């Protein structure tokens, strides 16, 4: 009879700590300048640079740095993402994904919206930010004997392979 109480207590503690983590995450960028606290603003500035001086943009290898630059924002938005659970949101439903997808369509001044930086933006972020997270989840949480978890993992792999191609 003690086991259900212990289990309930563990769930309660987990939910309390999850709430605390969420609150801390919400406060993470509160003192950051407006231009650097959202994915959309950062991408807008990067694309303005690309539109103004493509040569210096390419010499600075900015496209290689973008996943690292955007990584903290992507990870923050995906803090509660549980890809092994049935109620997990697909990648394309997250704000960061939508903002990267729409990059270059605003008035950034970029003439070529099929520029390789734009085309590879989402695949690079998925490869450099999401795949390490999913690898850690597979190593630490995945139960290969769970049909639900394996199905959800397979669905994620199918969707992410379409993104990367």
mmCIF file of C-alpha atoms in Angstrom:
data_model
loop_
_atom_site.group_PDB
_atom_site.id
_atom_site.type_symbol
_atom_site.label_atom_id
_atom_site.label_comp_id
_atom_site.label_asym_id
_atom_site.label_seq_id
_atom_site.Cartn_x
_atom_site.Cartn_y
_atom_site.Cartn_z
ATOM 1 C CA UNK A 1 0.000 0.000 0.000
ATOM 2 C CA UNK A 2 2.937 2.357 0.501
ATOM 3 C CA UNK A 3 3.985 2.282 -3.136
ATOM 4 C CA UNK A 4 1.046 4.364 -4.499
ATOM 5 C CA UNK A 5 1.738 7.075 -1.902
ATOM 6 C CA UNK A 6 5.425 7.171 -2.803
ATOM 7 C CA UNK A 7 4.555 7.247 -6.515
ATOM 8 C CA UNK A 8 2.069 10.105 -6.001
ATOM 9 C CA UNK A 9 4.616 11.985 -3.892
ATOM 10 C CA UNK A 10 7.251 11.607 -6.638
ATOM 11 C CA UNK A 11 4.822 12.880 -9.284
ATOM 12 C CA UNK A 12 3.910 15.842 -7.097
ATOM 13 C CA UNK A 13 7.584 16.697 -6.515
ATOM 14 C CA UNK A 14 8.264 16.401 -10.243
ATOM 15 C CA UNK A 15 5.405 18.764 -11.113
ATOM 16 C CA UNK A 16 6.531 21.277 -8.496
ATOM 17 C CA UNK A 17 10.119 21.247 -9.802
ATOM 18 C CA UNK A 18 8.874 21.449 -13.389
ATOM 19 C CA UNK A 19 6.866 24.556 -12.479
ATOM 20 C CA UNK A 20 9.942 26.074 -10.863
ATOM 21 C CA UNK A 21 12.061 25.338 -13.940
ATOM 22 C CA UNK A 22 9.406 26.843 -16.226
ATOM 23 C CA UNK A 23 9.290 30.007 -14.130
ATOM 24 C CA UNK A 24 13.083 30.304 -14.186
ATOM 25 C CA UNK A 25 13.060 29.757 -17.951
ATOM 26 C CA UNK A 26 10.471 32.494 -18.446
ATOM 27 C CA UNK A 27 12.709 34.905 -16.537
ATOM 28 C CA UNK A 28 15.841 33.920 -18.450
ATOM 29 C CA UNK A 29 15.818 36.706 -21.053
ATOM 30 C CA UNK A 30 13.903 39.358 -19.112
ATOM 31 C CA UNK A 31 16.839 41.797 -19.051
ATOM 32 C CA UNK A 32 18.020 41.149 -22.607
ATOM 33 C CA UNK A 33 17.821 43.927 -25.158
ATOM 34 C CA UNK A 34 14.762 43.585 -27.407
ATOM 35 C CA UNK A 35 16.824 42.968 -30.557
ATOM 36 C CA UNK A 36 18.444 39.897 -29.023
ATOM 37 C CA UNK A 37 15.738 38.212 -26.974
ATOM 38 C CA UNK A 38 13.656 36.585 -29.720
ATOM 39 C CA UNK A 39 14.486 34.327 -32.648
ATOM 40 C CA UNK A 40 12.604 36.548 -35.073
ATOM 41 C CA UNK A 41 14.564 39.670 -34.103
ATOM 42 C CA UNK A 42 17.928 37.917 -34.326
ATOM 43 C CA UNK A 43 17.145 36.433 -37.736
ATOM 44 C CA UNK A 44 15.931 39.816 -38.949
ATOM 45 C CA UNK A 45 19.251 41.447 -38.019
ATOM 46 C CA UNK A 46 21.238 38.604 -39.573
ATOM 47 C CA UNK A 47 19.269 38.837 -42.821
ATOM 48 C CA UNK A 48 19.748 42.606 -42.971
ATOM 49 C CA UNK A 49 23.485 42.021 -42.769
ATOM 50 C CA UNK A 50 23.233 39.385 -45.512
ATOM 51 C CA UNK A 51 21.219 41.777 -47.701
ATOM 52 C CA UNK A 52 23.616 44.698 -47.167
ATOM 53 C CA UNK A 53 26.985 42.949 -47.450
ATOM 54 C CA UNK A 54 26.814 39.323 -48.543
ATOM 55 C CA UNK A 55 30.572 39.086 -49.016
ATOM 56 C CA UNK A 56 31.457 40.002 -45.418
ATOM 57 C CA UNK A 57 28.575 37.829 -44.206
ATOM 58 C CA UNK A 58 30.040 34.789 -45.938
ATOM 59 C CA UNK A 59 33.613 35.603 -44.886
ATOM 60 C CA UNK A 60 32.457 35.689 -41.257
ATOM 61 C CA UNK A 61 30.973 32.174 -41.571
ATOM 62 C CA UNK A 62 27.781 33.361 -39.913
ATOM 63 C CA UNK A 63 25.774 30.515 -41.412
ATOM 64 C CA UNK A 64 27.895 28.060 -39.421
ATOM 65 C CA UNK A 65 27.285 29.994 -36.200
ATOM 66 C CA UNK A 66 23.516 30.377 -36.546
ATOM 67 C CA UNK A 67 22.557 27.051 -34.899
ATOM 68 C CA UNK A 68 24.709 27.895 -31.870
ATOM 69 C CA UNK A 69 23.333 31.415 -31.754
ATOM 70 C CA UNK A 70 19.716 30.244 -31.973
ATOM 71 C CA UNK A 71 20.230 27.132 -29.827
ATOM 72 C CA UNK A 72 19.395 28.676 -26.434
ATOM 73 C CA UNK A 73 16.132 30.110 -27.775
ATOM 74 C CA UNK A 74 15.148 26.837 -29.440
ATOM 75 C CA UNK A 75 15.984 24.799 -26.329
ATOM 76 C CA UNK A 76 14.047 27.222 -24.155
ATOM 77 C CA UNK A 77 10.921 26.893 -26.292
ATOM 78 C CA UNK A 78 11.303 23.109 -26.294
ATOM 79 C CA UNK A 79 11.894 22.780 -22.578
ATOM 80 C CA UNK A 80 8.728 20.736 -22.029
ATOM 81 C CA UNK A 81 8.885 18.839 -25.327
ATOM 82 C CA UNK A 82 8.450 15.122 -24.746
ATOM 83 C CA UNK A 83 8.804 13.390 -28.136
ATOM 84 C CA UNK A 84 8.196 9.935 -26.653
ATOM 85 C CA UNK A 85 4.770 10.896 -25.310
ATOM 86 C CA UNK A 86 1.550 10.805 -27.322
ATOM 87 C CA UNK A 87 0.703 14.454 -26.670
ATOM 88 C CA UNK A 88 4.058 15.724 -27.960
ATOM 89 C CA UNK A 89 3.911 18.620 -30.388
ATOM 90 C CA UNK A 90 5.548 18.193 -33.800
ATOM 91 C CA UNK A 91 8.548 20.398 -34.544
ATOM 92 C CA UNK A 92 6.671 22.523 -37.075
ATOM 93 C CA UNK A 93 4.253 23.717 -34.390
ATOM 94 C CA UNK A 94 6.904 25.493 -32.300
ATOM 95 C CA UNK A 95 7.306 29.277 -32.628
ATOM 96 C CA UNK A 96 11.033 29.042 -33.464
ATOM 97 C CA UNK A 97 10.270 26.759 -36.412
ATOM 98 C CA UNK A 98 7.574 29.062 -37.766
ATOM 99 C CA UNK A 99 9.824 32.100 -37.359
ATOM 100 C CA UNK A 100 12.712 30.419 -39.181
ATOM 101 C CA UNK A 101 10.355 29.218 -41.892
ATOM 102 C CA UNK A 102 9.123 32.774 -42.478
ATOM 103 C CA UNK A 103 12.652 34.244 -42.402
ATOM 104 C CA UNK A 104 13.342 36.368 -45.437
ATOM 105 C CA UNK A 105 9.692 36.834 -46.342
ATOM 106 C CA UNK A 106 9.382 40.067 -44.404
ATOM 107 C CA UNK A 107 10.950 43.300 -45.543
ATOM 108 C CA UNK A 108 14.508 42.231 -44.715
ATOM 109 C CA UNK A 109 15.786 43.594 -48.020
ATOM 110 C CA UNK A 110 17.042 40.190 -49.084
ATOM 111 C CA UNK A 111 16.511 39.747 -52.806
ATOM 112 C CA UNK A 112 17.107 35.994 -53.020
ATOM 113 C CA UNK A 113 14.742 34.206 -50.643
ATOM 114 C CA UNK A 114 16.232 30.918 -51.845
ATOM 115 C CA UNK A 115 19.661 31.839 -50.501
ATOM 116 C CA UNK A 116 21.493 28.814 -49.091
ATOM 117 C CA UNK A 117 21.549 30.368 -45.611
ATOM 118 C CA UNK A 118 17.751 30.525 -45.581
ATOM 119 C CA UNK A 119 17.249 27.130 -47.185
ATOM 120 C CA UNK A 120 19.552 25.408 -44.697
ATOM 121 C CA UNK A 121 18.447 27.351 -41.617
ATOM 122 C CA UNK A 122 15.872 24.893 -40.248
ATOM 123 C CA UNK A 123 17.782 21.718 -41.217
ATOM 124 C CA UNK A 124 20.936 23.057 -39.548
ATOM 125 C CA UNK A 125 19.111 23.991 -36.346
ATOM 126 C CA UNK A 126 17.398 20.593 -36.243
ATOM 127 C CA UNK A 127 20.709 18.815 -36.821
ATOM 128 C CA UNK A 128 22.739 20.830 -34.313
ATOM 129 C CA UNK A 129 20.133 21.494 -31.592
ATOM 130 C CA UNK A 130 17.273 18.994 -31.826
ATOM 131 C CA UNK A 131 19.187 15.829 -32.749
ATOM 132 C CA UNK A 132 21.511 16.014 -29.710
ATOM 133 C CA UNK A 133 18.429 16.468 -27.511
ATOM 134 C CA UNK A 134 16.654 13.501 -29.087
ATOM 135 C CA UNK A 135 19.829 11.389 -28.796
ATOM 136 C CA UNK A 136 19.976 12.153 -25.072
ATOM 137 C CA UNK A 137 16.282 11.331 -24.690
ATOM 138 C CA UNK A 138 16.799 8.009 -26.488
ATOM 139 C CA UNK A 139 19.803 7.148 -24.304
ATOM 140 C CA UNK A 140 18.238 8.144 -21.000
ATOM 141 C CA UNK A 141 14.457 7.752 -21.312
ATOM 142 C CA UNK A 142 13.397 5.551 -24.214
ATOM 143 C CA UNK A 143 11.988 2.136 -23.364
ATOM 144 C CA UNK A 144 12.442 0.060 -26.541
ATOM 145 C CA UNK A 145 9.786 -2.365 -25.307
ATOM 146 C CA UNK A 146 7.170 0.396 -25.159
ATOM 147 C CA UNK A 147 5.048 0.356 -28.299
ATOM 148 C CA UNK A 148 3.844 3.948 -27.731
ATOM 149 C CA UNK A 149 7.328 5.355 -27.219
ATOM 150 C CA UNK A 150 8.738 3.452 -30.203
ATOM 151 C CA UNK A 151 5.861 4.580 -32.435
ATOM 152 C CA UNK A 152 6.293 8.203 -31.343
ATOM 153 C CA UNK A 153 10.043 8.000 -31.904
ATOM 154 C CA UNK A 154 9.468 6.544 -35.371
ATOM 155 C CA UNK A 155 7.023 9.339 -36.189
ATOM 156 C CA UNK A 156 9.565 11.928 -35.057
ATOM 157 C CA UNK A 157 12.269 10.301 -37.209
ATOM 158 C CA UNK A 158 9.960 10.307 -40.250
ATOM 159 C CA UNK A 159 9.093 13.982 -39.804
ATOM 160 C CA UNK A 160 12.654 15.058 -39.097
ATOM 161 C CA UNK A 161 13.999 13.196 -42.133
ATOM 162 C CA UNK A 162 11.663 15.287 -44.297
ATOM 163 C CA UNK A 163 13.013 18.458 -42.673
ATOM 164 C CA UNK A 164 16.662 17.527 -43.174
ATOM 165 C CA UNK A 165 16.334 16.587 -46.855
#
